[in-house]
Short mmCIF file of C-alpha atoms in Angstrom, two decimals:
data_model
loop_
_atom_site.label_atom_id
_atom_site.label_comp_id
_atom_site.label_asym_id
_atom_site.label_seq_id
_atom_site.Cartn_x
_atom_site.Cartn_y
_atom_site.Cartn_z
CA MET E 846 39.27 -57.84 -6.16
CA GLY E 847 41.02 -54.98 -5.49
CA THR E 848 44.65 -54.08 -3.64
CA PRO E 849 45.10 -53.54 0.02
CA GLU E 850 45.58 -49.64 -0.66
CA PHE E 851 41.72 -49.50 -2.58
CA PRO E 852 39.80 -53.01 -1.08
CA ASP E 853 36.85 -51.96 -3.10
CA LEU E 854 38.32 -51.79 -6.38
CA GLY E 855 36.21 -52.68 -8.75
CA LYS E 856 33.24 -55.25 -9.37
CA HIS E 857 31.86 -58.01 -11.36
CA CYS E 858 29.40 -57.13 -14.21
CA SER E 859 25.71 -58.50 -13.07
CA VAL E 860 25.49 -60.37 -16.45
CA GLY E 861 25.46 -63.94 -15.81
CA ASP E 862 27.61 -64.33 -19.09
CA CYS E 863 29.74 -61.91 -18.85
CA ASN E 864 30.88 -61.84 -15.44
CA GLN E 865 33.97 -59.32 -16.35
CA ILE E 866 35.41 -57.68 -13.99
CA ASP E 867 35.65 -53.70 -14.16
CA PHE E 868 37.42 -50.92 -12.16
CA LEU E 869 35.32 -48.52 -13.75
CA PRO E 870 31.95 -50.68 -13.28
CA PHE E 871 28.19 -48.32 -14.22
CA THR E 872 25.02 -48.94 -12.03
CA CYS E 873 22.19 -48.45 -13.80
CA ASP E 874 19.70 -46.05 -12.80
CA SER E 875 16.56 -47.53 -13.01
CA CYS E 876 17.26 -51.79 -11.60
CA ASN E 877 20.12 -50.39 -9.18
CA GLN E 878 22.59 -53.47 -10.59
CA VAL E 879 26.77 -52.91 -11.69
CA PHE E 880 27.08 -53.46 -15.17
CA CYS E 881 30.57 -53.02 -17.28
CA LEU E 882 31.11 -50.70 -20.35
CA GLU E 883 30.05 -53.09 -22.43
CA HIS E 884 26.68 -53.87 -20.91
CA ARG E 885 26.09 -50.16 -19.34
CA SER E 886 22.82 -49.86 -21.21
CA TYR E 887 19.14 -50.70 -20.79
CA VAL E 888 19.20 -52.99 -24.08
CA LYS E 889 22.64 -54.65 -23.32
CA HIS E 890 21.18 -56.32 -19.89
CA HIS E 891 17.68 -55.74 -21.09
CA CYS E 892 16.54 -54.12 -17.69
CA PRO E 893 13.18 -54.92 -16.25
CA LYS E 894 12.83 -51.07 -14.89
CA ALA E 895 13.62 -49.18 -18.08
CA ASP E 896 9.93 -48.31 -18.69
CA ARG E 897 10.06 -45.81 -15.97
CA LYS E 898 12.67 -43.58 -17.21
CA ASP E 899 10.50 -43.62 -20.73
CA VAL E 900 8.49 -40.23 -20.71
CA THR E 901 5.32 -40.51 -22.90
CA VAL E 902 2.82 -37.77 -23.81
CA VAL E 903 -0.61 -38.51 -25.66
CA VAL E 904 -2.09 -35.18 -26.87
CA CYS E 905 -5.64 -34.74 -25.82
CA PRO E 906 -7.63 -34.42 -29.01
CA LEU E 907 -10.49 -32.09 -27.29
CA CYS E 908 -7.94 -29.04 -25.56
CA ALA E 909 -5.27 -29.81 -27.52
CA LYS E 910 -2.59 -30.51 -24.05
CA GLY E 911 -0.64 -32.66 -23.80
CA VAL E 912 -1.52 -35.71 -20.71
CA ARG E 913 1.80 -37.22 -19.86
CA LEU E 914 1.58 -41.25 -19.18
CA ILE E 915 3.26 -42.60 -15.83
CA PRO E 916 4.66 -45.60 -15.89
CA ASP E 917 2.90 -48.86 -13.97
CA GLU E 918 -0.59 -46.51 -13.84
CA ASP E 919 -3.58 -47.65 -15.98
CA PRO E 920 -3.93 -44.93 -19.06
CA ASN E 921 -7.27 -45.11 -18.98
CA ILE E 922 -7.83 -43.95 -14.96
CA MET E 923 -5.41 -41.08 -15.87
CA TRP E 924 -7.20 -39.84 -19.01
CA GLU E 925 -10.51 -39.99 -17.14
CA SER E 926 -8.37 -37.96 -14.79
CA HIS E 927 -7.62 -35.57 -17.01
CA VAL E 928 -11.00 -34.87 -18.97
CA ASN E 929 -12.66 -34.07 -15.10
CA THR E 930 -10.01 -31.73 -13.97
CA ASP E 931 -7.84 -30.21 -16.50
CA CYS E 932 -9.22 -29.97 -20.31
CA ASP E 933 -10.41 -26.65 -21.57
CA PRO E 934 -12.05 -27.32 -24.96
CA SER E 935 -11.62 -23.53 -25.68
CA ASN E 936 -7.94 -24.15 -25.74
CA TYR E 937 -8.07 -26.02 -28.70
CA GLU E 938 -8.50 -23.70 -31.43
CA LYS E 939 -5.90 -21.10 -29.36
CA ALA E 940 -3.16 -23.94 -29.28
CA THR E 941 -3.78 -25.43 -32.81
CA LYS E 942 -4.55 -22.10 -34.67
CA LYS E 943 -1.21 -20.38 -36.60
CA LYS E 944 -0.66 -17.17 -35.92
CA ARG E 945 -0.41 -15.21 -39.01
CA CYS E 946 0.72 -11.57 -40.57
CA PRO E 947 -2.17 -9.09 -40.32
CA VAL E 948 -1.91 -7.37 -43.24
CA PRO E 949 -4.45 -7.80 -45.43
CA GLY E 950 -2.90 -10.18 -48.45
CA CYS E 951 -0.06 -11.49 -46.13
CA ARG E 952 -0.26 -15.52 -45.29
CA GLU E 953 3.34 -15.75 -43.47
CA THR E 954 3.10 -17.37 -40.61
CA LEU E 955 4.78 -15.59 -37.18
CA THR E 956 7.27 -18.03 -35.35
CA PHE E 957 9.92 -16.73 -33.48
CA SER E 958 12.57 -16.17 -35.85
CA ASN E 959 10.07 -14.07 -38.18
CA MET E 960 7.75 -11.78 -35.79
CA ILE E 961 8.29 -8.35 -35.11
CA ARG E 962 6.54 -6.07 -33.31
CA CYS E 963 6.09 -2.60 -34.04
CA ARG E 964 7.36 -0.29 -31.81
CA ASP E 965 4.14 2.39 -32.41
CA CYS E 966 1.16 0.13 -32.94
CA SER E 967 2.63 -2.42 -30.52
CA VAL E 968 1.18 -5.14 -33.45
CA ASP E 969 3.17 -8.49 -34.25
CA HIS E 970 3.95 -8.28 -38.41
CA CYS E 971 6.44 -10.14 -40.16
CA LEU E 972 9.45 -9.61 -41.69
CA LYS E 973 8.36 -8.24 -44.81
CA HIS E 974 6.56 -5.94 -43.32
CA ARG E 975 8.19 -5.09 -39.93
CA PHE E 976 7.91 -0.81 -41.10
CA GLY E 977 5.17 1.28 -40.55
CA PRO E 978 4.47 2.60 -44.29
CA ASP E 979 4.83 -1.39 -45.21
CA HIS E 980 2.00 -1.97 -42.67
CA LYS E 981 0.22 1.27 -42.54
CA CYS E 982 0.95 1.60 -39.08
CA PRO E 983 -1.63 4.43 -37.47
CA GLY E 984 0.96 5.07 -35.39
CA PRO E 985 1.06 5.55 -31.32
CA LYS E 986 -2.12 5.70 -29.29
CA LYS E 987 -2.97 9.58 -29.01
CA PRO E 988 -3.47 10.90 -25.29
CA ASP E 989 -6.54 11.86 -23.96
CA SER E 990 -7.41 15.90 -24.60
CA GLY E 991 -8.73 16.05 -21.48
CA PHE E 992 -6.96 16.58 -17.76
CA PRO E 993 -5.19 13.38 -18.16
CA PHE E 994 -4.45 14.06 -13.93
CA ILE E 995 -7.97 13.84 -13.59
CA SER E 996 -8.10 10.24 -15.65
CA LEU E 997 -5.59 8.91 -12.99
CA LEU E 998 -7.71 10.35 -10.18
CA SER E 999 -10.52 8.75 -11.55
CA ARG E 1000 -8.56 4.68 -11.50
CA ASN E 1001 -6.93 5.59 -8.25
CA GLN E 1002 -10.75 5.42 -6.47
CA SER E 1003 -11.89 2.80 -9.10
CA ARG E 1004 -9.12 0.45 -7.05
CA PRO E 1005 -9.65 -1.48 -3.94
CA ASN E 1006 -8.28 -0.12 -1.22
CA ASN E 1007 -5.27 -2.00 0.14
CA SER E 1008 -2.10 -1.56 2.48
CA GLN E 1009 -0.20 0.22 -0.83
CA THR E 1010 -3.02 2.16 -2.78
CA ALA E 1011 -4.92 3.19 1.12
CA SER E 1012 -3.35 7.04 0.85
CA SER E 1013 -4.53 7.42 -2.81
CA PRO E 1014 -7.73 7.84 -2.99
CA LYS E 1015 -7.82 9.88 0.08
CA TRP E 1016 -4.78 12.19 -1.55
CA ALA E 1017 -7.35 12.40 -4.65
CA THR E 1018 -10.57 13.64 -2.22
CA SER E 1019 -9.13 16.10 -0.60
CA PHE E 1020 -7.40 17.44 -3.99
CA LEU E 1021 -10.22 17.48 -5.75
CA ASN E 1022 -12.20 18.99 -2.87
CA ALA E 1023 -9.42 21.74 -2.51
CA ALA E 1024 -9.44 22.46 -5.99
CA SER E 1025 -13.50 22.87 -6.04
CA SER E 1026 -13.42 25.05 -2.76
CA VAL E 1027 -10.67 27.52 -4.88
CA LYS E 1028 -12.92 27.58 -7.95
CA ALA E 1029 -15.72 28.10 -6.22
CA SER E 1030 -14.50 31.13 -4.06
CA ALA E 1031 -13.05 32.77 -7.07
CA GLU E 1032 -15.91 32.55 -9.40
CA ALA E 1033 -17.81 33.91 -5.98
CA GLY E 1034 -15.64 36.51 -6.62
CA MET E 1035 -15.78 37.64 -9.99
CA ALA E 1036 -19.62 37.13 -10.18
CA LYS E 1037 -19.51 39.75 -7.15
CA LEU E 1038 -17.39 42.21 -8.79
CA SER E 1039 -19.59 41.87 -12.22
CA ILE E 1040 -22.94 42.51 -10.32
CA ALA E 1041 -21.58 46.11 -8.82
CA THR E 1042 -19.37 46.98 -11.98
CA ASN E 1043 -23.49 46.93 -13.83
CA GLN E 1044 -24.74 48.44 -10.55
CA ALA E 1045 -22.50 51.55 -10.73
CA LEU E 1046 -23.16 51.62 -14.45
CA GLN E 1047 -26.72 51.68 -14.11
CA MET E 1048 -27.28 54.46 -12.11
CA ALA E 1049 -25.14 56.30 -13.90
CA LYS E 1050 -27.50 55.50 -17.01
CA ASP E 1051 -30.38 56.69 -14.97
CA GLY E 1052 -29.15 59.73 -13.50
CA ILE E 1053 -28.64 58.43 -9.89
CA GLY E 1054 -25.81 59.90 -8.58
CA GLN E 1055 -24.49 62.45 -10.96
CA SER E 1056 -21.62 64.25 -9.95
CA SER E 1057 -20.07 67.80 -11.32
CA SER E 1058 -16.35 69.32 -10.56
CA GLY E 1059 -18.38 72.08 -8.76
CA ASN E 1060 -19.22 70.61 -5.53
CA GLY E 1061 -16.53 68.55 -5.48
CA HIS E 1062 -17.91 65.24 -5.53
CA VAL E 1063 -15.25 61.84 -6.68
CA GLU E 1064 -17.17 58.99 -8.43
CA GLU E 1065 -14.78 55.79 -8.26
CA CYS E 1066 -14.27 52.42 -10.89
CA PRO E 1067 -15.65 49.87 -8.79
CA GLN E 1068 -13.19 47.42 -10.17
CA CYS E 1069 -9.32 49.71 -10.47
CA GLN E 1070 -10.82 52.16 -7.66
CA ALA E 1071 -10.02 54.94 -10.30
CA LYS E 1072 -11.04 58.43 -9.04
CA PHE E 1073 -13.32 60.68 -11.87
CA ALA E 1074 -14.81 64.13 -11.61
CA SER E 1075 -18.17 63.51 -12.84
CA VAL E 1076 -20.62 60.40 -14.47
CA THR E 1077 -19.33 60.40 -18.32
CA SER E 1078 -15.57 60.15 -17.37
CA LEU E 1079 -16.39 57.25 -15.21
CA ILE E 1080 -19.00 55.78 -17.76
CA GLU E 1081 -16.15 56.07 -20.78
CA HIS E 1082 -13.71 54.37 -18.55
CA VAL E 1083 -15.18 51.92 -17.73
CA GLU E 1084 -16.49 51.26 -20.92
CA ARG E 1085 -12.59 51.35 -22.73
CA VAL E 1086 -11.00 49.44 -19.98
CA HIS E 1087 -13.29 46.89 -18.41
CA GLU E 1088 -15.99 46.08 -21.14
CA ASN E 1089 -15.10 43.01 -22.96
CA GLY E 1090 -16.96 43.07 -26.89
CA SER E 1091 -20.47 43.62 -27.06
CA ASN E 1092 -21.32 42.21 -24.00
CA ARG E 1093 -20.54 44.86 -21.70
CA ALA E 1094 -22.33 43.57 -18.57
CA ALA E 1095 -20.39 40.13 -18.82
CA VAL E 1096 -16.33 39.80 -17.17
CA LYS E 1097 -14.98 36.99 -17.98
CA LYS E 1098 -14.22 34.50 -15.08
CA VAL E 1099 -10.80 32.80 -14.31
CA THR E 1100 -10.69 29.14 -13.06
CA ILE E 1101 -8.09 29.21 -10.43
CA ASP E 1102 -6.95 25.33 -8.73
CA ALA E 1103 -4.97 25.16 -6.01
CA CYS E 1104 -2.32 23.05 -5.00
CA PRO E 1105 -3.30 20.90 -2.54
CA LYS E 1106 0.03 20.05 -0.92
CA CYS E 1107 1.47 24.37 -0.52
CA SER E 1108 -1.92 25.80 -1.86
CA LYS E 1109 -0.29 27.51 -4.83
CA GLY E 1110 -3.19 28.17 -7.65
CA PHE E 1111 -2.57 27.86 -11.07
CA ARG E 1112 -4.73 28.43 -14.08
CA ASP E 1113 -3.72 26.12 -16.24
CA PRO E 1114 -4.29 22.67 -14.98
CA VAL E 1115 -1.71 21.19 -16.67
CA SER E 1116 0.34 23.45 -15.11
CA LEU E 1117 -0.70 22.41 -11.71
CA VAL E 1118 -0.30 18.67 -12.55
CA GLU E 1119 3.17 19.06 -13.66
CA HIS E 1120 3.93 21.33 -10.28
CA VAL E 1121 2.49 18.21 -8.82
CA GLU E 1122 4.71 15.56 -9.74
CA ARG E 1123 7.70 18.15 -10.10
CA GLU E 1124 7.52 19.87 -6.23
CA HIS E 1125 5.94 16.52 -4.66
CA GLY E 1126 6.45 13.56 -6.51
CA GLY E 1127 2.94 13.33 -7.34
CA THR E 1128 2.10 11.25 -4.68
CA SER E 1129 2.57 13.82 -1.91
CA LYS E 1130 -0.66 13.30 0.52
CA ALA E 1131 -3.06 16.39 0.65
#
């Protein structure tokens, strides 16, 4: 066989009745013998190891999972191993139950080709009810009416401390402490101003510290430091300028939240959040 240039060219077919010389022989991947074009298949040369390439799968009636049977191994042993380790009866209903369109009265089975997820409610529907008015879409979920950044801080504090989020709880705590301290200072200052105003008004109404233009005594407003020649003028000024509604002794409290990074004050919490996300990236350490 072969030529002086190619001494290994061509081989005989392993089938005894054939024994044909084939210059392009085929090697069986199961029995590793050489065959000609006619006897290359498992059936033609009666391959004794052809079953090793077969894939046999048995569906478990308990969990609806496929159990592959390996050749040359006892199927009973493999079945027992699956039942003891991988079998989960709770998966049966999930695997066998067909997903249908959630619209009342629609029994369309949802498959890969006829299923569309709504962009607003994120629920899968059939092609017939893919539009919002067809399945009465409630629309996107509304955000919380409260301060959104506080909920974010709460979630960060509830997460476990690891290498990636170790600085987040510290920054959140520092932010809350700084905001609380500034708010408490502002409330204390406004309360002190309110007490001073009430005392001045009470003294004026009781006749204490009355003055006239003749003795040169000047009355001073405790809020704006304006000068008045008489107590009556001071009372009229306070009632006209600094009083709020029927509750004359009440002074409107102003709540100020401070940025933990640059200490800039904000009356609106939403403005504070926008400032932190815009100027400090939302992740700056205090």
